[in-house]
Amino acid sequence: MDSRTYGGNRHHEGTDLFGPVNQSGYYPIVSITDGIVEQKGWLPLGGYRIGIRSDSGGYFYYAHLSSYEEDFTPGDRVQAGEILGFMGNTGYGQEGTSGRFPVHLHLGIYITTPEGQDISVNPYHVLQCLRKKIRKYTYY
């Protein structure tokens, strides 16, 4: 919930994940849930992003991607563990803008209240649970 000013005064929702290698396109981003692609494409704040609606209704938002693994379209089904794209530093400008901040993944998790309002949930605890299932890979 740190303050942000690009695009107006707002608060940061989600968690930013950085890797030791600050190279766009180096790290694959995998879906942490089964679900349906709900959104894909450019947002001035999030750069290239993809949003997955889980079978249980949660919305998982992956932003600042350098590229997508495949040509996903809204309605496509994805599985947990499937590569969605690659970590980047896109956003904060017109489509294609990159390099305005370090390479990272912005992960947002949202749930819908019974009143129909989407609210942000801190992804930290979900990530801590998933950390126990990390697999080590080498990418070239």
GROMACS .gro file of C-alpha atoms in nm:
model
  140
    1MET     CA    1   0.000   0.000   0.000
    2ASP     CA    2   0.291   0.240  -0.061
    3SER     CA    3   0.190   0.564  -0.226
    4ARG     CA    4   0.230   0.597  -0.603
    5THR     CA    5   0.184   0.906  -0.817
    6TYR     CA    6   0.220   0.792  -1.180
    7GLY     CA    7  -0.128   0.806  -1.331
    8GLY     CA    8  -0.264   0.991  -1.025
    9ASN     CA    9  -0.240   0.946  -0.652
   10ARG     CA   10  -0.301   0.584  -0.560
   11HIS     CA   11  -0.170   0.299  -0.346
   12HIS     CA   12   0.038   0.003  -0.460
   13GLU     CA   13  -0.163  -0.319  -0.443
   14GLY     CA   14   0.012  -0.652  -0.470
   15THR     CA   15   0.367  -0.769  -0.431
   16ASP     CA   16   0.668  -0.693  -0.649
   17LEU     CA   17   0.902  -0.988  -0.706
   18PHE     CA   18   1.261  -0.931  -0.817
   19GLY     CA   19   1.523  -1.181  -0.927
   20PRO     CA   20   1.899  -1.154  -0.884
   21VAL     CA   21   1.937  -1.109  -1.261
   22ASN     CA   22   1.801  -0.769  -1.369
   23GLN     CA   23   1.748  -0.876  -1.732
   24SER     CA   24   1.416  -0.840  -1.909
   25GLY     CA   25   1.292  -1.172  -2.048
   26TYR     CA   26   1.522  -1.382  -1.829
   27TYR     CA   27   1.272  -1.527  -1.581
   28PRO     CA   28   0.959  -1.717  -1.688
   29ILE     CA   29   0.636  -1.628  -1.513
   30VAL     CA   30   0.415  -1.925  -1.436
   31SER     CA   31   0.049  -1.926  -1.344
   32ILE     CA   32  -0.010  -2.005  -0.978
   33THR     CA   33  -0.365  -2.122  -1.049
   34ASP     CA   34  -0.581  -2.305  -1.297
   35GLY     CA   35  -0.820  -2.064  -1.463
   36ILE     CA   36  -0.935  -1.864  -1.760
   37VAL     CA   37  -0.751  -1.575  -1.924
   38GLU     CA   38  -0.973  -1.276  -1.854
   39GLN     CA   39  -0.746  -0.986  -1.958
   40LYS     CA   40  -0.431  -0.959  -2.166
   41GLY     CA   41  -0.249  -0.667  -2.321
   42TRP     CA   42  -0.112  -0.325  -2.240
   43LEU     CA   43  -0.201  -0.104  -1.946
   44PRO     CA   44  -0.013   0.225  -1.891
   45LEU     CA   45   0.051   0.137  -1.524
   46GLY     CA   46   0.116  -0.236  -1.558
   47GLY     CA   47   0.272  -0.259  -1.902
   48TYR     CA   48   0.216  -0.593  -2.067
   49ARG     CA   49  -0.005  -0.791  -1.832
   50ILE     CA   50  -0.223  -1.096  -1.813
   51GLY     CA   51  -0.510  -1.161  -1.573
   52ILE     CA   52  -0.630  -1.509  -1.484
   53ARG     CA   53  -0.966  -1.577  -1.317
   54SER     CA   54  -0.932  -1.892  -1.107
   55ASP     CA   55  -1.198  -2.159  -1.095
   56SER     CA   56  -1.280  -2.045  -0.740
   57GLY     CA   57  -1.331  -1.685  -0.857
   58GLY     CA   58  -1.004  -1.519  -0.751
   59TYR     CA   59  -0.834  -1.289  -1.001
   60PHE     CA   60  -0.456  -1.318  -1.045
   61TYR     CA   61  -0.285  -1.022  -1.211
   62TYR     CA   62   0.068  -1.054  -1.352
   63ALA     CA   63   0.217  -0.723  -1.472
   64HIS     CA   64   0.530  -0.565  -1.626
   65LEU     CA   65   0.591  -0.866  -1.853
   66SER     CA   66   0.850  -0.835  -2.129
   67SER     CA   67   0.658  -1.078  -2.351
   68TYR     CA   68   0.401  -1.357  -2.349
   69GLU     CA   69   0.482  -1.726  -2.384
   70GLU     CA   70   0.207  -1.771  -2.641
   71ASP     CA   71  -0.071  -1.574  -2.804
   72PHE     CA   72  -0.320  -1.605  -2.520
   73THR     CA   73  -0.665  -1.461  -2.577
   74PRO     CA   74  -0.944  -1.396  -2.328
   75GLY     CA   75  -1.131  -1.721  -2.269
   76ASP     CA   76  -0.823  -1.945  -2.302
   77ARG     CA   77  -0.780  -2.198  -2.023
   78VAL     CA   78  -0.447  -2.214  -1.837
   79GLN     CA   79  -0.314  -2.459  -1.583
   80ALA     CA   80  -0.115  -2.392  -1.267
   81GLY     CA   81   0.253  -2.413  -1.360
   82GLU     CA   82   0.198  -2.307  -1.721
   83ILE     CA   83   0.434  -2.036  -1.845
   84LEU     CA   84   0.240  -1.715  -1.911
   85GLY     CA   85   0.526  -1.490  -2.015
   86PHE     CA   86   0.856  -1.344  -1.901
   87MET     CA   87   0.950  -1.093  -1.632
   88GLY     CA   88   1.016  -0.745  -1.761
   89ASN     CA   89   1.001  -0.375  -1.684
   90THR     CA   90   0.721  -0.252  -1.908
   91GLY     CA   91   0.474   0.018  -1.816
   92TYR     CA   92   0.446   0.378  -1.701
   93GLY     CA   93   0.383   0.509  -2.050
   94GLN     CA   94   0.246   0.437  -2.394
   95GLU     CA   95   0.247   0.082  -2.527
   96GLY     CA   96   0.600  -0.054  -2.550
   97THR     CA   97   0.747   0.172  -2.280
   98SER     CA   98   1.010  -0.009  -2.075
   99GLY     CA   99   1.311   0.059  -1.857
  100ARG     CA  100   1.155   0.311  -1.618
  101PHE     CA  101   1.213   0.079  -1.321
  102PRO     CA  102   1.403  -0.245  -1.247
  103VAL     CA  103   1.288  -0.574  -1.397
  104HIS     CA  104   1.027  -0.738  -1.173
  105LEU     CA  105   0.690  -0.908  -1.162
  106HIS     CA  106   0.399  -0.729  -1.003
  107LEU     CA  107   0.160  -0.992  -0.868
  108GLY     CA  108  -0.186  -0.888  -0.759
  109ILE     CA  109  -0.454  -1.113  -0.615
  110TYR     CA  110  -0.814  -0.996  -0.596
  111ILE     CA  111  -1.126  -1.155  -0.458
  112THR     CA  112  -1.486  -1.054  -0.512
  113THR     CA  113  -1.693  -0.974  -0.206
  114PRO     CA  114  -2.055  -1.092  -0.178
  115GLU     CA  115  -2.149  -0.734  -0.276
  116GLY     CA  116  -1.962  -0.775  -0.605
  117GLN     CA  117  -1.666  -0.550  -0.519
  118ASP     CA  118  -1.314  -0.668  -0.610
  119ILE     CA  119  -1.070  -0.618  -0.323
  120SER     CA  120  -0.695  -0.663  -0.319
  121VAL     CA  121  -0.549  -0.941  -0.105
  122ASN     CA  122  -0.187  -0.934   0.005
  123PRO     CA  123  -0.016  -1.209  -0.205
  124TYR     CA  124   0.267  -1.252   0.047
  125HIS     CA  125   0.110  -1.543   0.236
  126VAL     CA  126   0.014  -1.725  -0.085
  127LEU     CA  127   0.372  -1.685  -0.208
  128GLN     CA  128   0.509  -1.821   0.122
  129CYS     CA  129   0.296  -2.135   0.079
  130LEU     CA  130   0.408  -2.175  -0.281
  131ARG     CA  131   0.771  -2.126  -0.185
  132LYS     CA  132   0.769  -2.476  -0.038
  133LYS     CA  133   0.696  -2.611  -0.386
  134ILE     CA  134   0.974  -2.425  -0.572
  135ARG     CA  135   1.159  -2.622  -0.834
  136LYS     CA  136   1.510  -2.522  -0.937
  137TYR     CA  137   1.563  -2.465  -1.310
  138THR     CA  138   1.846  -2.331  -1.520
  139TYR     CA  139   1.755  -2.112  -1.816
  140TYR     CA  140   1.978  -2.027  -2.110
   0.00000   0.00000   0.00000
